Amino acid sequence: MIATSGDRKKIKNVSIKEIKGMIDSFTISDEKFINNEYFANLETTFNKKKILKFLENKNIFPSIPQRNKVLLFPILIETKNNNIYLFNNNIFYDKWNEQKNSYDLLDYLLPSEDIEDLIELQKISKDIETYDFSNLINKYDIKDNIILIIYKESNRIRTLSKINLNNSLKIQNKNYPKLDVLNNNDFSNIVENLKQLYEDQWKKNNEINTSIKLPLTISINSKKTKKIIELEQVLYSLDLVSDFSILNFNSEIIQYKITYNGTPNIFLNDMKEKNLELEIKNNMWILK
């Protein structure tokens, strides 16, 4: 579970006592002394329910750490002469993926160098902010995309980002005064800031809203032992499942009571991704 960059400030000063209270177990390995100093590897397991409760008390809704591939169209415009650069002479296209962090959730794919794309953009340069990019995007088999328009002015950079993630469109404007993209530090700061913006939006789209407590009941044939084990393993693994228990059982069926921090459709998608299919009979979900 992860939080947005803004929420990190809320948990900046957490006491050791609070952290210890959320630990389930830990193991110590590779212990050694070097120059009278103790070194060891510490592997810690935290209690998911306690973590979620702690974050809820801080008014933080964490996100599911789900990686995603995104198509990025960086379009550089020199406002002085209204020149558009998509591939050549576009530092954002050339160097966008040079800065990567292991903890980033978004992997950026850049468009292939198709001269027809550039010609199309040059035709509509004056209306580029309202242009429908779907004809360019649809050439790529990637659901999520970001259109990044960078206006290079004499003493500042201005950006317009059309962030389309999980079928949700968000438009963001950013201003970077007194920055020069040809300066390595300035360019790195702009890219880092934009990537943080996109990461935060992706995290917001995947928030675990602990205020939603959806009660679900699933029935399964009690003779399907392997399926029962598989179901319980999946329920343990799903971040949005806050709790589950056996409601009742007999020689024919086992009924599970589940508390889910999301909508029924998201739950069905979660189960489908784990190759578990549900059907509704008499207002009850039954695992096939």
PDB file of C-alpha atoms in Angstrom:
ATOM      1  CA  MET A   1       0.000   0.000   0.000  1.00  0.00           C
ATOM      2  CA  ILE A   2       1.263   3.449  -0.910  1.00  0.00           C
ATOM      3  CA  ALA A   3       0.199   7.073  -0.434  1.00  0.00           C
ATOM      4  CA  THR A   4       0.323  10.130  -2.662  1.00  0.00           C
ATOM      5  CA  SER A   5       3.155  12.627  -2.300  1.00  0.00           C
ATOM      6  CA  GLY A   6       0.845  15.063  -0.480  1.00  0.00           C
ATOM      7  CA  ASP A   7      -0.231  12.475   2.099  1.00  0.00           C
ATOM      8  CA  ARG A   8       3.334  11.576   3.033  1.00  0.00           C
ATOM      9  CA  LYS A   9       3.580  14.796   5.054  1.00  0.00           C
ATOM     10  CA  LYS A  10       0.811  13.526   7.363  1.00  0.00           C
ATOM     11  CA  ILE A  11       2.904  10.526   8.439  1.00  0.00           C
ATOM     12  CA  LYS A  12       6.279  12.223   8.516  1.00  0.00           C
ATOM     13  CA  ASN A  13       6.578  12.189  12.326  1.00  0.00           C
ATOM     14  CA  VAL A  14       5.321   8.758  13.382  1.00  0.00           C
ATOM     15  CA  SER A  15       6.607   7.452  16.698  1.00  0.00           C
ATOM     16  CA  ILE A  16       8.528   4.185  17.006  1.00  0.00           C
ATOM     17  CA  LYS A  17       5.832   2.997  19.423  1.00  0.00           C
ATOM     18  CA  GLU A  18       3.118   3.421  16.769  1.00  0.00           C
ATOM     19  CA  ILE A  19       5.201   1.555  14.184  1.00  0.00           C
ATOM     20  CA  LYS A  20       5.921  -1.331  16.576  1.00  0.00           C
ATOM     21  CA  GLY A  21       2.194  -1.648  17.301  1.00  0.00           C
ATOM     22  CA  MET A  22       1.503  -2.438  13.635  1.00  0.00           C
ATOM     23  CA  ILE A  23       4.136  -5.175  13.269  1.00  0.00           C
ATOM     24  CA  ASP A  24       2.905  -8.761  13.015  1.00  0.00           C
ATOM     25  CA  SER A  25       6.274 -10.494  12.946  1.00  0.00           C
ATOM     26  CA  PHE A  26       9.915 -10.028  12.017  1.00  0.00           C
ATOM     27  CA  THR A  27      12.971 -12.140  11.281  1.00  0.00           C
ATOM     28  CA  ILE A  28      16.648 -11.296  11.719  1.00  0.00           C
ATOM     29  CA  SER A  29      19.276 -12.777   9.426  1.00  0.00           C
ATOM     30  CA  ASP A  30      22.906 -12.317   8.399  1.00  0.00           C
ATOM     31  CA  GLU A  31      23.976 -10.927  11.780  1.00  0.00           C
ATOM     32  CA  LYS A  32      27.575  -9.761  12.060  1.00  0.00           C
ATOM     33  CA  PHE A  33      29.911  -7.357  13.845  1.00  0.00           C
ATOM     34  CA  ILE A  34      32.236  -5.110  11.847  1.00  0.00           C
ATOM     35  CA  ASN A  35      34.588  -2.840  13.801  1.00  0.00           C
ATOM     36  CA  ASN A  36      32.440  -3.320  16.915  1.00  0.00           C
ATOM     37  CA  GLU A  37      29.297  -2.262  15.016  1.00  0.00           C
ATOM     38  CA  TYR A  38      26.307  -4.604  14.724  1.00  0.00           C
ATOM     39  CA  PHE A  39      24.806  -5.267  11.278  1.00  0.00           C
ATOM     40  CA  ALA A  40      21.812  -7.447  10.355  1.00  0.00           C
ATOM     41  CA  ASN A  41      19.033  -7.833   7.804  1.00  0.00           C
ATOM     42  CA  LEU A  42      15.604  -7.249   9.324  1.00  0.00           C
ATOM     43  CA  GLU A  43      12.530  -8.523   7.470  1.00  0.00           C
ATOM     44  CA  THR A  44       9.277  -7.149   8.883  1.00  0.00           C
ATOM     45  CA  THR A  45       5.650  -8.147   8.263  1.00  0.00           C
ATOM     46  CA  PHE A  46       2.996  -5.555   9.088  1.00  0.00           C
ATOM     47  CA  ASN A  47      -0.655  -6.171   9.975  1.00  0.00           C
ATOM     48  CA  LYS A  48      -2.738  -4.941   7.031  1.00  0.00           C
ATOM     49  CA  LYS A  49      -5.822  -4.128   9.134  1.00  0.00           C
ATOM     50  CA  LYS A  50      -3.792  -2.096  11.614  1.00  0.00           C
ATOM     51  CA  ILE A  51      -2.048  -0.239   8.788  1.00  0.00           C
ATOM     52  CA  LEU A  52      -5.378   0.629   7.144  1.00  0.00           C
ATOM     53  CA  LYS A  53      -6.842   1.757  10.482  1.00  0.00           C
ATOM     54  CA  PHE A  54      -3.771   3.893  11.199  1.00  0.00           C
ATOM     55  CA  LEU A  55      -4.000   5.566   7.776  1.00  0.00           C
ATOM     56  CA  GLU A  56      -7.761   6.064   8.129  1.00  0.00           C
ATOM     57  CA  ASN A  57      -7.181   7.888  11.441  1.00  0.00           C
ATOM     58  CA  LYS A  58      -4.753  10.169   9.584  1.00  0.00           C
ATOM     59  CA  ASN A  59      -7.420  10.779   6.899  1.00  0.00           C
ATOM     60  CA  ILE A  60      -5.275   8.985   4.323  1.00  0.00           C
ATOM     61  CA  PHE A  61      -6.677   6.588   1.757  1.00  0.00           C
ATOM     62  CA  PRO A  62      -3.766   4.445   0.524  1.00  0.00           C
ATOM     63  CA  SER A  63      -3.505   3.103  -2.993  1.00  0.00           C
ATOM     64  CA  ILE A  64      -3.056  -0.363  -4.398  1.00  0.00           C
ATOM     65  CA  PRO A  65       0.575  -0.606  -5.644  1.00  0.00           C
ATOM     66  CA  GLN A  66      -0.431  -1.558  -9.173  1.00  0.00           C
ATOM     67  CA  ARG A  67       1.990  -0.989 -12.036  1.00  0.00           C
ATOM     68  CA  ASN A  68       0.723   0.243 -15.366  1.00  0.00           C
ATOM     69  CA  LYS A  69       1.945   0.982 -18.889  1.00  0.00           C
ATOM     70  CA  VAL A  70       1.059   4.427 -20.226  1.00  0.00           C
ATOM     71  CA  LEU A  71       1.394   5.896 -23.703  1.00  0.00           C
ATOM     72  CA  LEU A  72       2.950   9.368 -23.430  1.00  0.00           C
ATOM     73  CA  PHE A  73       2.746  11.928 -26.247  1.00  0.00           C
ATOM     74  CA  PRO A  74       5.148  14.786 -25.358  1.00  0.00           C
ATOM     75  CA  ILE A  75       4.572  17.696 -27.743  1.00  0.00           C
ATOM     76  CA  LEU A  76       7.015  20.596 -27.558  1.00  0.00           C
ATOM     77  CA  ILE A  77       5.850  23.974 -28.902  1.00  0.00           C
ATOM     78  CA  GLU A  78       8.053  27.033 -29.264  1.00  0.00           C
ATOM     79  CA  THR A  79       5.623  29.898 -28.733  1.00  0.00           C
ATOM     80  CA  LYS A  80       7.853  32.468 -30.431  1.00  0.00           C
ATOM     81  CA  ASN A  81       7.398  30.909 -33.884  1.00  0.00           C
ATOM     82  CA  ASN A  82       4.696  28.322 -33.078  1.00  0.00           C
ATOM     83  CA  ASN A  83       6.947  25.458 -34.184  1.00  0.00           C
ATOM     84  CA  ILE A  84       5.863  21.982 -33.083  1.00  0.00           C
ATOM     85  CA  TYR A  85       8.352  19.250 -32.213  1.00  0.00           C
ATOM     86  CA  LEU A  86       7.197  15.709 -31.596  1.00  0.00           C
ATOM     87  CA  PHE A  87      10.291  13.597 -32.286  1.00  0.00           C
ATOM     88  CA  ASN A  88      13.327  15.523 -33.546  1.00  0.00           C
ATOM     89  CA  ASN A  89      14.589  18.422 -31.420  1.00  0.00           C
ATOM     90  CA  ASN A  90      12.230  17.417 -28.618  1.00  0.00           C
ATOM     91  CA  ILE A  91      14.207  16.896 -25.421  1.00  0.00           C
ATOM     92  CA  PHE A  92      11.133  15.498 -23.649  1.00  0.00           C
ATOM     93  CA  TYR A  93      10.815  12.764 -26.254  1.00  0.00           C
ATOM     94  CA  ASP A  94      14.552  12.036 -26.217  1.00  0.00           C
ATOM     95  CA  LYS A  95      15.164  12.000 -22.469  1.00  0.00           C
ATOM     96  CA  TRP A  96      11.842  11.313 -20.743  1.00  0.00           C
ATOM     97  CA  ASN A  97      12.742   7.748 -19.794  1.00  0.00           C
ATOM     98  CA  GLU A  98      16.297   8.520 -18.689  1.00  0.00           C
ATOM     99  CA  GLN A  99      15.079   9.254 -15.156  1.00  0.00           C
ATOM    100  CA  LYS A 100      13.535   6.164 -13.544  1.00  0.00           C
ATOM    101  CA  ASN A 101      12.891   5.179  -9.945  1.00  0.00           C
ATOM    102  CA  SER A 102      12.372   1.585  -8.825  1.00  0.00           C
ATOM    103  CA  TYR A 103       9.276   2.615  -6.851  1.00  0.00           C
ATOM    104  CA  ASP A 104       7.519   4.317  -9.792  1.00  0.00           C
ATOM    105  CA  LEU A 105       4.266   2.607 -10.772  1.00  0.00           C
ATOM    106  CA  LEU A 106       3.940   4.031 -14.276  1.00  0.00           C
ATOM    107  CA  ASP A 107       6.030   2.779 -17.192  1.00  0.00           C
ATOM    108  CA  TYR A 108       6.024   5.218 -20.097  1.00  0.00           C
ATOM    109  CA  LEU A 109       5.900   4.120 -23.711  1.00  0.00           C
ATOM    110  CA  LEU A 110       6.630   6.785 -26.313  1.00  0.00           C
ATOM    111  CA  PRO A 111       5.100   6.844 -29.807  1.00  0.00           C
ATOM    112  CA  SER A 112       7.077   5.545 -32.744  1.00  0.00           C
ATOM    113  CA  GLU A 113       8.519   8.166 -35.081  1.00  0.00           C
ATOM    114  CA  ASP A 114       5.701   8.506 -37.588  1.00  0.00           C
ATOM    115  CA  ILE A 115       6.021  11.634 -39.725  1.00  0.00           C
ATOM    116  CA  GLU A 116       2.276  11.556 -40.404  1.00  0.00           C
ATOM    117  CA  ASP A 117       1.621  12.229 -36.722  1.00  0.00           C
ATOM    118  CA  LEU A 118       3.762  15.350 -36.835  1.00  0.00           C
ATOM    119  CA  ILE A 119       2.083  16.565 -40.034  1.00  0.00           C
ATOM    120  CA  GLU A 120      -1.321  16.063 -38.430  1.00  0.00           C
ATOM    121  CA  LEU A 121      -0.337  18.099 -35.364  1.00  0.00           C
ATOM    122  CA  GLN A 122       1.130  20.897 -37.467  1.00  0.00           C
ATOM    123  CA  LYS A 123      -2.194  21.245 -39.265  1.00  0.00           C
ATOM    124  CA  ILE A 124      -4.093  21.860 -36.042  1.00  0.00           C
ATOM    125  CA  SER A 125      -1.380  23.702 -34.091  1.00  0.00           C
ATOM    126  CA  LYS A 126      -3.666  26.621 -33.175  1.00  0.00           C
ATOM    127  CA  ASP A 127      -6.330  24.285 -31.770  1.00  0.00           C
ATOM    128  CA  ILE A 128      -4.041  21.676 -30.277  1.00  0.00           C
ATOM    129  CA  GLU A 129      -5.435  21.993 -26.737  1.00  0.00           C
ATOM    130  CA  THR A 130      -8.938  21.006 -27.894  1.00  0.00           C
ATOM    131  CA  TYR A 131      -7.808  18.488 -30.503  1.00  0.00           C
ATOM    132  CA  ASP A 132      -9.103  14.924 -30.267  1.00  0.00           C
ATOM    133  CA  PHE A 133      -5.970  12.763 -30.184  1.00  0.00           C
ATOM    134  CA  SER A 134      -7.856   9.465 -30.421  1.00  0.00           C
ATOM    135  CA  ASN A 135      -6.830   8.863 -34.049  1.00  0.00           C
ATOM    136  CA  LEU A 136      -3.163   8.995 -32.971  1.00  0.00           C
ATOM    137  CA  ILE A 137      -3.641   7.056 -29.746  1.00  0.00           C
ATOM    138  CA  ASN A 138      -5.709   4.255 -31.263  1.00  0.00           C
ATOM    139  CA  LYS A 139      -2.740   3.108 -33.341  1.00  0.00           C
ATOM    140  CA  TYR A 140      -1.238   1.742 -30.131  1.00  0.00           C
ATOM    141  CA  ASP A 141      -2.678  -1.130 -28.152  1.00  0.00           C
ATOM    142  CA  ILE A 142      -2.472   0.715 -24.822  1.00  0.00           C
ATOM    143  CA  LYS A 143      -5.557   1.716 -22.865  1.00  0.00           C
ATOM    144  CA  ASP A 144      -4.113   4.539 -20.739  1.00  0.00           C
ATOM    145  CA  ASN A 145      -2.441   7.608 -22.181  1.00  0.00           C
ATOM    146  CA  ILE A 146      -1.134  11.072 -21.368  1.00  0.00           C
ATOM    147  CA  ILE A 147      -0.963  13.969 -23.804  1.00  0.00           C
ATOM    148  CA  LEU A 148       1.724  16.361 -22.589  1.00  0.00           C
ATOM    149  CA  ILE A 149       1.867  19.738 -24.354  1.00  0.00           C
ATOM    150  CA  ILE A 150       4.941  21.786 -23.419  1.00  0.00           C
ATOM    151  CA  TYR A 151       5.021  25.473 -24.276  1.00  0.00           C
ATOM    152  CA  LYS A 152       8.562  26.803 -24.395  1.00  0.00           C
ATOM    153  CA  GLU A 153       8.582  30.545 -23.859  1.00  0.00           C
ATOM    154  CA  SER A 154      11.456  32.989 -23.479  1.00  0.00           C
ATOM    155  CA  ASN A 155      11.797  32.739 -19.706  1.00  0.00           C
ATOM    156  CA  ARG A 156       9.444  29.995 -18.608  1.00  0.00           C
ATOM    157  CA  ILE A 157       7.902  26.623 -19.394  1.00  0.00           C
ATOM    158  CA  ARG A 158       4.166  25.999 -19.342  1.00  0.00           C
ATOM    159  CA  THR A 159       2.610  22.532 -19.597  1.00  0.00           C
ATOM    160  CA  LEU A 160      -0.847  21.155 -20.248  1.00  0.00           C
ATOM    161  CA  SER A 161      -1.373  17.498 -19.347  1.00  0.00           C
ATOM    162  CA  LYS A 162      -4.376  15.467 -20.478  1.00  0.00           C
ATOM    163  CA  ILE A 163      -4.167  12.471 -18.155  1.00  0.00           C
ATOM    164  CA  ASN A 164      -6.392   9.596 -19.240  1.00  0.00           C
ATOM    165  CA  LEU A 165      -6.075   6.753 -16.708  1.00  0.00           C
ATOM    166  CA  ASN A 166      -8.669   4.080 -15.931  1.00  0.00           C
ATOM    167  CA  ASN A 167     -11.141   5.786 -18.297  1.00  0.00           C
ATOM    168  CA  SER A 168     -10.916   8.936 -16.185  1.00  0.00           C
ATOM    169  CA  LEU A 169      -9.709  12.168 -17.822  1.00  0.00           C
ATOM    170  CA  LYS A 170      -7.913  14.787 -15.735  1.00  0.00           C
ATOM    171  CA  ILE A 171      -6.518  18.034 -17.181  1.00  0.00           C
ATOM    172  CA  GLN A 172      -3.658  19.751 -15.357  1.00  0.00           C
ATOM    173  CA  ASN A 173      -1.812  22.992 -16.082  1.00  0.00           C
ATOM    174  CA  LYS A 174       1.624  23.704 -14.628  1.00  0.00           C
ATOM    175  CA  ASN A 175       3.904  26.731 -14.832  1.00  0.00           C
ATOM    176  CA  TYR A 176       7.679  26.656 -14.427  1.00  0.00           C
ATOM    177  CA  PRO A 177       8.994  30.247 -14.332  1.00  0.00           C
ATOM    178  CA  LYS A 178      12.646  31.050 -14.925  1.00  0.00           C
ATOM    179  CA  LEU A 179      13.495  27.524 -16.051  1.00  0.00           C
ATOM    180  CA  ASP A 180      15.366  26.456 -19.158  1.00  0.00           C
ATOM    181  CA  VAL A 181      14.854  22.934 -20.545  1.00  0.00           C
ATOM    182  CA  LEU A 182      18.362  23.024 -21.998  1.00  0.00           C
ATOM    183  CA  ASN A 183      19.723  23.242 -18.471  1.00  0.00           C
ATOM    184  CA  ASN A 184      20.109  19.676 -17.153  1.00  0.00           C
ATOM    185  CA  ASN A 185      18.995  20.485 -13.609  1.00  0.00           C
ATOM    186  CA  ASP A 186      15.998  22.505 -14.767  1.00  0.00           C
ATOM    187  CA  PHE A 187      14.943  19.790 -17.194  1.00  0.00           C
ATOM    188  CA  SER A 188      15.296  17.076 -14.527  1.00  0.00           C
ATOM    189  CA  ASN A 189      13.182  19.101 -12.101  1.00  0.00           C
ATOM    190  CA  ILE A 190      10.401  19.569 -14.651  1.00  0.00           C
ATOM    191  CA  VAL A 191      10.303  15.881 -15.595  1.00  0.00           C
ATOM    192  CA  GLU A 192      10.409  14.789 -11.953  1.00  0.00           C
ATOM    193  CA  ASN A 193       7.561  17.155 -11.096  1.00  0.00           C
ATOM    194  CA  LEU A 194       5.413  15.966 -14.007  1.00  0.00           C
ATOM    195  CA  LYS A 195       6.040  12.309 -13.253  1.00  0.00           C
ATOM    196  CA  GLN A 196       5.053  12.918  -9.629  1.00  0.00           C
ATOM    197  CA  LEU A 197       1.841  14.535 -10.868  1.00  0.00           C
ATOM    198  CA  TYR A 198       1.017  11.490 -13.002  1.00  0.00           C
ATOM    199  CA  GLU A 199       1.970   9.027 -10.252  1.00  0.00           C
ATOM    200  CA  ASP A 200      -0.326  10.815  -7.782  1.00  0.00           C
ATOM    201  CA  GLN A 201      -3.215  10.742 -10.234  1.00  0.00           C
ATOM    202  CA  TRP A 202      -2.717   7.015 -10.830  1.00  0.00           C
ATOM    203  CA  LYS A 203      -2.651   6.400  -7.069  1.00  0.00           C
ATOM    204  CA  LYS A 204      -5.856   8.399  -6.557  1.00  0.00           C
ATOM    205  CA  ASN A 205      -7.550   6.240  -9.179  1.00  0.00           C
ATOM    206  CA  ASN A 206      -6.589   3.147  -7.164  1.00  0.00           C
ATOM    207  CA  GLU A 207      -7.358   4.358  -3.650  1.00  0.00           C
ATOM    208  CA  ILE A 208      -8.527   1.949  -0.972  1.00  0.00           C
ATOM    209  CA  ASN A 209     -11.463   3.826   0.529  1.00  0.00           C
ATOM    210  CA  THR A 210     -11.784   2.259   3.984  1.00  0.00           C
ATOM    211  CA  SER A 211     -14.973   4.258   4.574  1.00  0.00           C
ATOM    212  CA  ILE A 212     -16.668   1.929   2.055  1.00  0.00           C
ATOM    213  CA  LYS A 213     -17.527  -1.312   3.820  1.00  0.00           C
ATOM    214  CA  LEU A 214     -19.429  -3.419   1.315  1.00  0.00           C
ATOM    215  CA  PRO A 215     -20.822  -6.655   2.819  1.00  0.00           C
ATOM    216  CA  LEU A 216     -20.657  -9.607   0.421  1.00  0.00           C
ATOM    217  CA  THR A 217     -21.708 -13.229   0.732  1.00  0.00           C
ATOM    218  CA  ILE A 218     -20.240 -15.959  -1.455  1.00  0.00           C
ATOM    219  CA  SER A 219     -21.316 -19.598  -1.534  1.00  0.00           C
ATOM    220  CA  ILE A 220     -19.186 -22.486  -2.711  1.00  0.00           C
ATOM    221  CA  ASN A 221     -19.721 -26.225  -2.976  1.00  0.00           C
ATOM    222  CA  SER A 222     -18.227 -27.703   0.208  1.00  0.00           C
ATOM    223  CA  LYS A 223     -16.880 -30.681  -1.751  1.00  0.00           C
ATOM    224  CA  LYS A 224     -14.665 -28.453  -3.934  1.00  0.00           C
ATOM    225  CA  THR A 225     -11.701 -28.512  -1.565  1.00  0.00           C
ATOM    226  CA  LYS A 226      -9.152 -27.089  -4.012  1.00  0.00           C
ATOM    227  CA  LYS A 227     -11.512 -24.274  -4.963  1.00  0.00           C
ATOM    228  CA  ILE A 228     -12.105 -23.427  -1.297  1.00  0.00           C
ATOM    229  CA  ILE A 229      -8.355 -23.180  -0.653  1.00  0.00           C
ATOM    230  CA  GLU A 230      -7.913 -21.078  -3.791  1.00  0.00           C
ATOM    231  CA  LEU A 231     -10.717 -18.703  -2.774  1.00  0.00           C
ATOM    232  CA  GLU A 232      -9.284 -18.145   0.709  1.00  0.00           C
ATOM    233  CA  GLN A 233      -5.810 -17.495  -0.703  1.00  0.00           C
ATOM    234  CA  VAL A 234      -7.248 -14.916  -3.109  1.00  0.00           C
ATOM    235  CA  LEU A 235      -9.249 -13.194  -0.353  1.00  0.00           C
ATOM    236  CA  TYR A 236      -6.108 -12.978   1.802  1.00  0.00           C
ATOM    237  CA  SER A 237      -4.183 -11.428  -1.100  1.00  0.00           C
ATOM    238  CA  LEU A 238      -6.699  -8.748  -2.149  1.00  0.00           C
ATOM    239  CA  ASP A 239      -5.887  -5.345  -0.646  1.00  0.00           C
ATOM    240  CA  LEU A 240      -9.520  -4.223  -0.786  1.00  0.00           C
ATOM    241  CA  VAL A 241     -10.729  -7.171   1.323  1.00  0.00           C
ATOM    242  CA  SER A 242     -10.606  -5.854   4.887  1.00  0.00           C
ATOM    243  CA  ASP A 243     -12.068  -8.993   6.486  1.00  0.00           C
ATOM    244  CA  PHE A 244     -13.706 -12.326   5.719  1.00  0.00           C
ATOM    245  CA  SER A 245     -15.046 -15.271   7.706  1.00  0.00           C
ATOM    246  CA  ILE A 246     -17.161 -18.401   7.305  1.00  0.00           C
ATOM    247  CA  LEU A 247     -20.800 -17.451   7.826  1.00  0.00           C
ATOM    248  CA  ASN A 248     -22.128 -21.007   7.885  1.00  0.00           C
ATOM    249  CA  PHE A 249     -21.414 -24.387   6.351  1.00  0.00           C
ATOM    250  CA  ASN A 250     -22.957 -27.824   5.893  1.00  0.00           C
ATOM    251  CA  SER A 251     -22.354 -30.910   3.797  1.00  0.00           C
ATOM    252  CA  GLU A 252     -23.379 -29.080   0.618  1.00  0.00           C
ATOM    253  CA  ILE A 253     -22.170 -25.470   0.785  1.00  0.00           C
ATOM    254  CA  ILE A 254     -19.867 -23.087   2.613  1.00  0.00           C
ATOM    255  CA  GLN A 255     -20.876 -19.441   2.870  1.00  0.00           C
ATOM    256  CA  TYR A 256     -18.244 -16.718   3.290  1.00  0.00           C
ATOM    257  CA  LYS A 257     -18.997 -13.277   4.675  1.00  0.00           C
ATOM    258  CA  ILE A 258     -16.667 -10.644   3.164  1.00  0.00           C
ATOM    259  CA  THR A 259     -16.128  -6.963   3.968  1.00  0.00           C
ATOM    260  CA  TYR A 260     -14.872  -5.180   0.871  1.00  0.00           C
ATOM    261  CA  ASN A 261     -13.538  -1.608   0.565  1.00  0.00           C
ATOM    262  CA  GLY A 262     -14.814  -1.048  -2.958  1.00  0.00           C
ATOM    263  CA  THR A 263     -17.719  -1.484  -5.359  1.00  0.00           C
ATOM    264  CA  PRO A 264     -19.265  -4.800  -6.508  1.00  0.00           C
ATOM    265  CA  ASN A 265     -17.908  -4.271 -10.042  1.00  0.00           C
ATOM    266  CA  ILE A 266     -14.348  -3.810  -8.773  1.00  0.00           C
ATOM    267  CA  PHE A 267     -14.707  -6.966  -6.673  1.00  0.00           C
ATOM    268  CA  LEU A 268     -15.934  -8.945  -9.682  1.00  0.00           C
ATOM    269  CA  ASN A 269     -12.979  -7.666 -11.724  1.00  0.00           C
ATOM    270  CA  ASP A 270     -10.567  -8.625  -8.926  1.00  0.00           C
ATOM    271  CA  MET A 271     -11.971 -12.139  -8.850  1.00  0.00           C
ATOM    272  CA  LYS A 272     -11.934 -12.440 -12.632  1.00  0.00           C
ATOM    273  CA  GLU A 273      -8.251 -11.462 -12.729  1.00  0.00           C
ATOM    274  CA  LYS A 274      -7.599 -14.313 -10.282  1.00  0.00           C
ATOM    275  CA  ASN A 275      -9.504 -16.718 -12.598  1.00  0.00           C
ATOM    276  CA  LEU A 276     -12.425 -17.064 -10.190  1.00  0.00           C
ATOM    277  CA  GLU A 277     -15.868 -16.734 -11.776  1.00  0.00           C
ATOM    278  CA  LEU A 278     -19.014 -15.816  -9.862  1.00  0.00           C
ATOM    279  CA  GLU A 279     -22.657 -16.133 -10.822  1.00  0.00           C
ATOM    280  CA  ILE A 280     -25.773 -14.785  -9.101  1.00  0.00           C
ATOM    281  CA  LYS A 281     -28.552 -17.166  -8.083  1.00  0.00           C
ATOM    282  CA  ASN A 282     -31.425 -16.149  -5.797  1.00  0.00           C
ATOM    283  CA  ASN A 283     -29.642 -12.874  -4.925  1.00  0.00           C
ATOM    284  CA  MET A 284     -26.527 -14.754  -3.800  1.00  0.00           C
ATOM    285  CA  TRP A 285     -23.076 -14.963  -5.360  1.00  0.00           C
ATOM    286  CA  ILE A 286     -21.941 -18.497  -6.091  1.00  0.00           C
ATOM    287  CA  LEU A 287     -18.399 -19.462  -7.017  1.00  0.00           C
ATOM    288  CA  LYS A 288     -18.390 -21.711 -10.067  1.00  0.00           C
TER     289      LYS A 288
END
